[in-house]
Tab-separated table of C-alpha atoms and ligand atoms in Angstrom:
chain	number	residue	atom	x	y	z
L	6	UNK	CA	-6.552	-49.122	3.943
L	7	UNK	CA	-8.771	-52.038	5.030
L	8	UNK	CA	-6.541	-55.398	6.148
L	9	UNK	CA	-6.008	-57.451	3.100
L	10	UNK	CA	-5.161	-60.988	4.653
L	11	UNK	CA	-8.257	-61.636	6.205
L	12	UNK	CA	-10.902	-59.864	2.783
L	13	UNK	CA	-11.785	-61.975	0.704
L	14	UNK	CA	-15.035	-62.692	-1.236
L	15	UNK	CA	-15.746	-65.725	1.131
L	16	UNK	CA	-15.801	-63.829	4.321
L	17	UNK	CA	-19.355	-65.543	5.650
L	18	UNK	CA	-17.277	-69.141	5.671
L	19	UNK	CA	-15.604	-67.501	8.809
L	20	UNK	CA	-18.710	-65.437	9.938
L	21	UNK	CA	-20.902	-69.062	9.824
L	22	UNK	CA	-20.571	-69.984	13.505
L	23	UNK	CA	-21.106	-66.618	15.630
L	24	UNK	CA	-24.128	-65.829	12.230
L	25	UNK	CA	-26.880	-67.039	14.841
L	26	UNK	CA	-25.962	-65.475	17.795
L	27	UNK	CA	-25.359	-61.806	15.197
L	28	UNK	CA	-29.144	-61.977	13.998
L	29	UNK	CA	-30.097	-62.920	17.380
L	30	UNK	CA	-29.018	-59.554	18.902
L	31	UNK	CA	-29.783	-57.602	15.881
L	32	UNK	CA	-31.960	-54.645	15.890
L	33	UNK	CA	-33.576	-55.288	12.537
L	34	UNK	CA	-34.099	-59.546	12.278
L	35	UNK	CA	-37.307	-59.300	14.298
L	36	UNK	CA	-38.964	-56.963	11.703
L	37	UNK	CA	-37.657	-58.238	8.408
L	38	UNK	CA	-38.425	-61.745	9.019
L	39	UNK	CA	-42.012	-61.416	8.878
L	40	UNK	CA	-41.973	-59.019	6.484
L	41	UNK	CA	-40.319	-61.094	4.059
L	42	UNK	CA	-42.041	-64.345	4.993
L	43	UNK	CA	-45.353	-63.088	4.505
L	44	UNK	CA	-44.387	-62.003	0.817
L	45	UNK	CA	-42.999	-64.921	0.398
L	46	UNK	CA	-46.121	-66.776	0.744
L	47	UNK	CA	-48.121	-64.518	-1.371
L	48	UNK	CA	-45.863	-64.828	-4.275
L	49	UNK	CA	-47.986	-66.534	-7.482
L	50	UNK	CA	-44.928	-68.233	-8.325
L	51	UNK	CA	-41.114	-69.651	-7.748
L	52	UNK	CA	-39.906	-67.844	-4.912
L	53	UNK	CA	-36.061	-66.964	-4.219
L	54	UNK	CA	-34.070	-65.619	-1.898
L	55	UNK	CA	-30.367	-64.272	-2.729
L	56	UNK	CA	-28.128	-64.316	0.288
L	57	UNK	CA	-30.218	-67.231	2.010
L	58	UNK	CA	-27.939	-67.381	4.560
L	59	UNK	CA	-28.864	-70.040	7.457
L	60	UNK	CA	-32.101	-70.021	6.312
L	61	UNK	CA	-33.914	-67.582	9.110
L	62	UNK	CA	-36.712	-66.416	7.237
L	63	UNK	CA	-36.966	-69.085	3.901
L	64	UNK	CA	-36.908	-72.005	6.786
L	65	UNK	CA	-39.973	-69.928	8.606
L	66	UNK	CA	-41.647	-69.704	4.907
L	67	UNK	CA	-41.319	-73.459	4.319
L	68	UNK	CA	-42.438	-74.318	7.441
L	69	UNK	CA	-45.383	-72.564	6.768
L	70	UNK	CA	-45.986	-74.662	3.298
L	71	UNK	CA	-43.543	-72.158	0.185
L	72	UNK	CA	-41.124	-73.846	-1.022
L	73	UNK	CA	-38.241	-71.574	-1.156
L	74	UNK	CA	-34.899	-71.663	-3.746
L	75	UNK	CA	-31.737	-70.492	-1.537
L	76	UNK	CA	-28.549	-68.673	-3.448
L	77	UNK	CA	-25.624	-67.895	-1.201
L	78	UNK	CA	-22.094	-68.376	-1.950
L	79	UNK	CA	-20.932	-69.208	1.105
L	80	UNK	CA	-20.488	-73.138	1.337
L	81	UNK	CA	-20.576	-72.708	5.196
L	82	UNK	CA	-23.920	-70.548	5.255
L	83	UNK	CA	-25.425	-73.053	3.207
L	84	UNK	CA	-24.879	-75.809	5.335
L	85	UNK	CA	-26.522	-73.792	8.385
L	86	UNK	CA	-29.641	-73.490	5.597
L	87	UNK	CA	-29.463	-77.219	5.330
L	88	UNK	CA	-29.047	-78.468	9.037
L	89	UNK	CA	-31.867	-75.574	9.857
L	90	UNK	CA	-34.810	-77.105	7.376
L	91	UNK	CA	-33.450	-80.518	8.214
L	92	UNK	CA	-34.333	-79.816	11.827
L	93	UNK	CA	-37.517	-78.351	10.980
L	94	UNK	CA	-38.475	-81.420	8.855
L	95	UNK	CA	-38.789	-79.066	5.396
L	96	UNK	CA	-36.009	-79.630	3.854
L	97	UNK	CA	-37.664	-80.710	0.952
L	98	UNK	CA	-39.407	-77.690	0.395
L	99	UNK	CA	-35.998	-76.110	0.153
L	100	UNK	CA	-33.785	-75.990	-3.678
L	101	UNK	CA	-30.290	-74.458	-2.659
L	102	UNK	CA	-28.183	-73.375	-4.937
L	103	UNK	CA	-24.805	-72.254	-4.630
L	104	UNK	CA	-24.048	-68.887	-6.731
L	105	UNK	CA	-23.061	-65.017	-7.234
L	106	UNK	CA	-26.205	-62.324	-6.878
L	107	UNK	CA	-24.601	-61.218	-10.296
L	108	UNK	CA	-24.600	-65.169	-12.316
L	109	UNK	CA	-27.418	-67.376	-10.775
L	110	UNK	CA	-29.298	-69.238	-13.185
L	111	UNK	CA	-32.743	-70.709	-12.270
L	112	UNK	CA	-34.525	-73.527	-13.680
L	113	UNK	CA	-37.572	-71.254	-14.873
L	114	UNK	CA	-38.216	-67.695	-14.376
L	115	UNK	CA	-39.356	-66.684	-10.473
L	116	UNK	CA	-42.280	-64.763	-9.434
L	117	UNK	CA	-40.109	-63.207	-6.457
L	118	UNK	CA	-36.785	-62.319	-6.045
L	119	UNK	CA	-35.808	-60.931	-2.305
L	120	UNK	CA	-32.739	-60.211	-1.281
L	121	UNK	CA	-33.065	-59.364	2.287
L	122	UNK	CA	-31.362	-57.972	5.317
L	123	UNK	CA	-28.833	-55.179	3.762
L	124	UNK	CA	-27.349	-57.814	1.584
L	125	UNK	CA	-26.874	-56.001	-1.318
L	126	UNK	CA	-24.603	-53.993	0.408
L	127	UNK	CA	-22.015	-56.798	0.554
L	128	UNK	CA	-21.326	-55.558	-2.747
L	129	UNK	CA	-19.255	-52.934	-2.442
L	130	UNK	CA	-19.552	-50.741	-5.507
L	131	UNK	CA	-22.170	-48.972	-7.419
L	132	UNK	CA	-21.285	-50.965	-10.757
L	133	UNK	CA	-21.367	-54.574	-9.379
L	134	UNK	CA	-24.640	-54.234	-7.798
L	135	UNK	CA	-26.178	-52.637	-11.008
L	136	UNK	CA	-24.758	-56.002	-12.541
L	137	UNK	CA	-26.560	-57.967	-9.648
L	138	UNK	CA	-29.410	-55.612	-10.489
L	139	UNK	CA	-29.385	-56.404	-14.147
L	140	UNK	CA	-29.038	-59.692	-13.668
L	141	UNK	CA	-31.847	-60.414	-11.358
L	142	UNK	CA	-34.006	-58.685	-13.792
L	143	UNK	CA	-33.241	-61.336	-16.108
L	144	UNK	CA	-34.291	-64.566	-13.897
L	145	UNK	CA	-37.972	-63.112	-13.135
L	146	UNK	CA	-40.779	-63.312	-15.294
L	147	UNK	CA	-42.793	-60.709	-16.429
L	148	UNK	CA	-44.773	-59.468	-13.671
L	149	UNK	CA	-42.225	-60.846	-11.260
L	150	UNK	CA	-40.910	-58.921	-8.515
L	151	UNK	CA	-37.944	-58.161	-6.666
L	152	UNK	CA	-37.567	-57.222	-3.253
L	153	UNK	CA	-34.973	-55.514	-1.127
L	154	UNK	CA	-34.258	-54.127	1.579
L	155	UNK	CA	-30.883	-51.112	2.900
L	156	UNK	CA	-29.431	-49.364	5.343
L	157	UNK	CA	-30.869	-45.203	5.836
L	158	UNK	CA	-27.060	-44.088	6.336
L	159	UNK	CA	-27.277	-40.782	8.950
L	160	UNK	CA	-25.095	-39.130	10.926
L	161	UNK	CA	-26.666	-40.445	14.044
L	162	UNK	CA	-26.238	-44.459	12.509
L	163	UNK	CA	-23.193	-43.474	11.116
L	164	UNK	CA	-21.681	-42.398	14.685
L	165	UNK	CA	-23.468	-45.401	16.590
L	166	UNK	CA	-21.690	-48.157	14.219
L	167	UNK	CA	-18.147	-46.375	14.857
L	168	UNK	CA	-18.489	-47.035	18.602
L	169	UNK	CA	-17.400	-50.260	20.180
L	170	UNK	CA	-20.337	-52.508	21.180
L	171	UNK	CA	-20.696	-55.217	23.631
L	172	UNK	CA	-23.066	-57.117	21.260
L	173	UNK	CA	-23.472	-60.269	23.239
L	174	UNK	CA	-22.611	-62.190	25.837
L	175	UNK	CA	-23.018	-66.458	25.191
L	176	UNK	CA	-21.201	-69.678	26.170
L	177	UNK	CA	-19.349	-71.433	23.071
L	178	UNK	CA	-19.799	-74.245	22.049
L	179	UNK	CA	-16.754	-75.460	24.033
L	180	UNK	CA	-18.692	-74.200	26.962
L	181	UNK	CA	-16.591	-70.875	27.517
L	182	UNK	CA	-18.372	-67.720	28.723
L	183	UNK	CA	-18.028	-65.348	25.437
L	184	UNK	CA	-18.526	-61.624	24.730
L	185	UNK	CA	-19.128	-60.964	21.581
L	186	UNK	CA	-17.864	-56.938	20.596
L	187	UNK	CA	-18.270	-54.632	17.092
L	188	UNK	CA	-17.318	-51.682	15.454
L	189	UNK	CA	-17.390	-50.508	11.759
L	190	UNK	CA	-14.499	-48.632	9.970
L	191	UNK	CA	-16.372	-46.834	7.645
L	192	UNK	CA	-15.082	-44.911	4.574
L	193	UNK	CA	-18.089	-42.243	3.859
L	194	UNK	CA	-17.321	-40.825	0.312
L	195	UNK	CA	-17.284	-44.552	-0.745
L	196	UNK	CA	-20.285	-45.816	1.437
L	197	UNK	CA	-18.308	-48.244	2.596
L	198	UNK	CA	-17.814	-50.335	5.916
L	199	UNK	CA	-15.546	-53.172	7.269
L	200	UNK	CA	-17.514	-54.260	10.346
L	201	UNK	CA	-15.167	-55.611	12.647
L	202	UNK	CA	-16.442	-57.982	15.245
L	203	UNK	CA	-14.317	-60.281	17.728
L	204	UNK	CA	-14.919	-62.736	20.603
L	205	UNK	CA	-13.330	-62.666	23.676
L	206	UNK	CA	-13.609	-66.244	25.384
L	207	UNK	CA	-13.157	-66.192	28.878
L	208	UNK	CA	-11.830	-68.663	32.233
L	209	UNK	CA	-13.541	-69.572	35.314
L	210	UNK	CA	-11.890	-66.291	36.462
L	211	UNK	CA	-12.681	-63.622	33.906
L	212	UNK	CA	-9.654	-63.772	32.034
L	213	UNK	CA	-9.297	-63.886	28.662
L	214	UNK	CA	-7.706	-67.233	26.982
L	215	UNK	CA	-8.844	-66.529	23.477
L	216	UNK	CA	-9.603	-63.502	21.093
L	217	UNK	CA	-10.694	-64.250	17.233
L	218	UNK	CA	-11.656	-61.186	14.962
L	219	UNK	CA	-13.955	-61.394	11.833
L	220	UNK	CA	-14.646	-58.890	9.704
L	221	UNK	CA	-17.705	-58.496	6.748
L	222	UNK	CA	-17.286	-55.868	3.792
L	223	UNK	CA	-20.564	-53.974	3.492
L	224	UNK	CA	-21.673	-50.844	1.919
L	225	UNK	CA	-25.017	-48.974	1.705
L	226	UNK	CA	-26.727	-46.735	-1.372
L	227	UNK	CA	-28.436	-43.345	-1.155
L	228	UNK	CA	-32.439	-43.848	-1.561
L	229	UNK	CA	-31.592	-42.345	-5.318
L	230	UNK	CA	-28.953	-44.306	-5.976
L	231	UNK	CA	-31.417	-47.214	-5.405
L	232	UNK	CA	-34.161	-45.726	-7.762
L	233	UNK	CA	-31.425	-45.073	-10.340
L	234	UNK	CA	-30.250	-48.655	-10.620
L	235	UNK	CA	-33.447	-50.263	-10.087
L	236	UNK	CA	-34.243	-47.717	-13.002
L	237	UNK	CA	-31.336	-48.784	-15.121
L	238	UNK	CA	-31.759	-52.066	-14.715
L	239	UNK	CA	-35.404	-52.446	-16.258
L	240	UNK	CA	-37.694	-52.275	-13.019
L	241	UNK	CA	-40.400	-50.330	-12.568
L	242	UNK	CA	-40.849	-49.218	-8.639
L	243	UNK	CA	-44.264	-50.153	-6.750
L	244	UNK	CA	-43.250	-49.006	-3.685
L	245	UNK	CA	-40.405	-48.253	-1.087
L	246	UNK	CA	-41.384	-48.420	2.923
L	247	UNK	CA	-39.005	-46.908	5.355
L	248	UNK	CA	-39.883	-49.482	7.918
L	249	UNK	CA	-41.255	-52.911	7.372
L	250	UNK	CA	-44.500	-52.457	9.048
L	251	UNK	CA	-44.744	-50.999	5.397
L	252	UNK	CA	-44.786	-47.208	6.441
L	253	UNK	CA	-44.231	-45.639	3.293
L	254	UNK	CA	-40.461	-43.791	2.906
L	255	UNK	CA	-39.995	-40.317	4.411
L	256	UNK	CA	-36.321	-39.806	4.546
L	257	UNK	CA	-36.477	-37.910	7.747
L	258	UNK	CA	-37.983	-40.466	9.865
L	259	UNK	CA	-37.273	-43.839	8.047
L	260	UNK	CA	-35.226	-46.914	9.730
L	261	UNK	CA	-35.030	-48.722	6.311
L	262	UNK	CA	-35.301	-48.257	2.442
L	263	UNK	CA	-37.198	-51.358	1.586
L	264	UNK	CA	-37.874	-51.295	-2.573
L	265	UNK	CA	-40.395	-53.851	-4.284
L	266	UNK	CA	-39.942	-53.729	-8.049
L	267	UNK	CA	-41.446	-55.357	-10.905
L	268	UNK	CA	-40.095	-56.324	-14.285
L	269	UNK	CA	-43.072	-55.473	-16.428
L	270	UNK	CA	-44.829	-57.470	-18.695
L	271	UNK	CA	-43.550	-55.648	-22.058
L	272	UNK	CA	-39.988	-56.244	-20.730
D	25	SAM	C1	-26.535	-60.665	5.992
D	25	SAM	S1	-26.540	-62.351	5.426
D	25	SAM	C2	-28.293	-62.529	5.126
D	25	SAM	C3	-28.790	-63.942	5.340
D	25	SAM	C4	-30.305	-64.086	5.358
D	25	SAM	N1	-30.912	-63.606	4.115
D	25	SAM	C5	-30.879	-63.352	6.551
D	25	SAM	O1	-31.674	-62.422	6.340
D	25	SAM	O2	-30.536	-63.694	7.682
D	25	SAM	C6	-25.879	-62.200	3.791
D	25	SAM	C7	-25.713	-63.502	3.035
D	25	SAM	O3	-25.394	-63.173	1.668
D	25	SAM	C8	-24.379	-64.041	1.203
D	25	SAM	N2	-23.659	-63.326	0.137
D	25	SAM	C9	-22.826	-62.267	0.268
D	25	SAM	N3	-22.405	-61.856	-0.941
D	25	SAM	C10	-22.979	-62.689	-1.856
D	25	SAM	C11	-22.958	-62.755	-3.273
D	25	SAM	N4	-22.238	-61.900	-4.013
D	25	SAM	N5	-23.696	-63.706	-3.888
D	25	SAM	C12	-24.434	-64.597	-3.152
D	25	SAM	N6	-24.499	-64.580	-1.802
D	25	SAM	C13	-23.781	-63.632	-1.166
D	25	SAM	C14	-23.538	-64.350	2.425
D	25	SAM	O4	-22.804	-65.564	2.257
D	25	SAM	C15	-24.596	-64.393	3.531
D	25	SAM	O5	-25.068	-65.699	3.740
């Protein structure tokens, strides 16, 4: 039984402040950024990305001339996404929107839809993200595509994401020496996680004088579950990598289950 008090669906307004310092020492963030930028500036079209976050990789794409539309329903992330393309000087290339993967509305149909960085997952059950699924299907155009990115569960990444991690080790911003740790509680027959992380900020001396937990609800499909919603929802599959160099999918040897769909043109 996860904690109750401290779930709810706003869970990145208390994640905001440590979010830089989590993508910073993440093994995946160096890969997808590029990935995603670079197919964000070949899109023919309105580009969006759900679960914008701070703005890591839309920033990067605006900087580089795309103007990007940002969904995230976290106030708090938003405003990272803001104060990131201020500081870049592109804010104006940026149109964020506050809104649910499963209700956005756009201003006119987009030529890509991403939804990067295991995102999807923050939905926790099969049915809401075939509703996200469904949804998204409605706000491209025909020909548009969506992209996404999740998790290859194995034993192996199952057993490494139970352990206790030093993730990081930082000063705060009230200039305390900080170690950042994580673990994951993780229900397999429901593919789902609580990721637990918490700070430890310490004294001149070592010792502890303050300990704050966070925690993020996250879950992760099968590759075929994936196929079966993008199937249900109306897309047709181009391709699915299992690494974003763009090595196509083996199941034995892939890090990722990366999907690009389109909604076809008789749709
Ligand atoms: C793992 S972060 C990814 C941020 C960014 N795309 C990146 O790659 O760094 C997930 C983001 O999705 C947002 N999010 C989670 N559930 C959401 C939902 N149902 N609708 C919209 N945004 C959501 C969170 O607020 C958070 O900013």
């Amino acid at each position: 039984m996860w904690l109750t008090a401290i779930m709810d669906d706003l869970e990145y307004e208390r994640f905001a402040d440590i979010y830089s310092v989590w993508t910073a020492t993440a093994a995946s963030t160096r890969a997808n950024k590029p990935f995603y930028v670079e197919a964000y500036l070949s899109a023919d079209g309105p580009v969006v990305e759900l679960g914008v976050g701070d703005g890591r990789i839309a920033v990067e794409a605006a900087v580089r001339g795309r103007s990007v539309i940002g969904v995230d329903l976290s106030p708090a992330m938003l405003q990272l996404c803001r104060d990131r393309a201020t500081r870049a000087g592109v804010l104006d290339r940026l149109t964020l929107l506050r809104g649910d993967f499963r209700s956005f509305e756009l201003d006119e149909p987009a030529a890509l839809i991403a939804l990067p960085y295991h995102s999807l997952g923050h939905l926790t059950s099969l049915s809401a993200k075939r509703d996200a699924l469904c949804h998204i299907h409605t706000q491209l155009r025909p020909g548009g595509r969506f992209m996404f990115d999740d998790f290859v569960m194995t034993p192996a990444r199952l057993e490494h994401m139970r352990r206790v991690q030093l993730r990081a080790e930082y000063v705060s911003p009230d200039g305390h020496d900080t170690l950042l740790w994580v673990t994951s509680l993780i229900d397999e027959p429901a593919q789902t996680m609580r990721v637990v992380t918490w700070e430890d900020e310490l004294d001149a001396d070592g010792a502890m004088i303050r300990r704050r937990y966070r925690m993020l609800s996250l879950s992760w499909m099968t590759p075929a579950q994936a196929a079966g919603l993008l199937a249900d929802a109306g897309f047709t599959v181009e391709a699915c990598f299992g690494r974003f160099d763009r090595t196509a999918f083996e199941a034995d040897t892939a890090d990722e289950q990366i999907w690009i769909a389109r909604k076809d043109t008789a749709t």
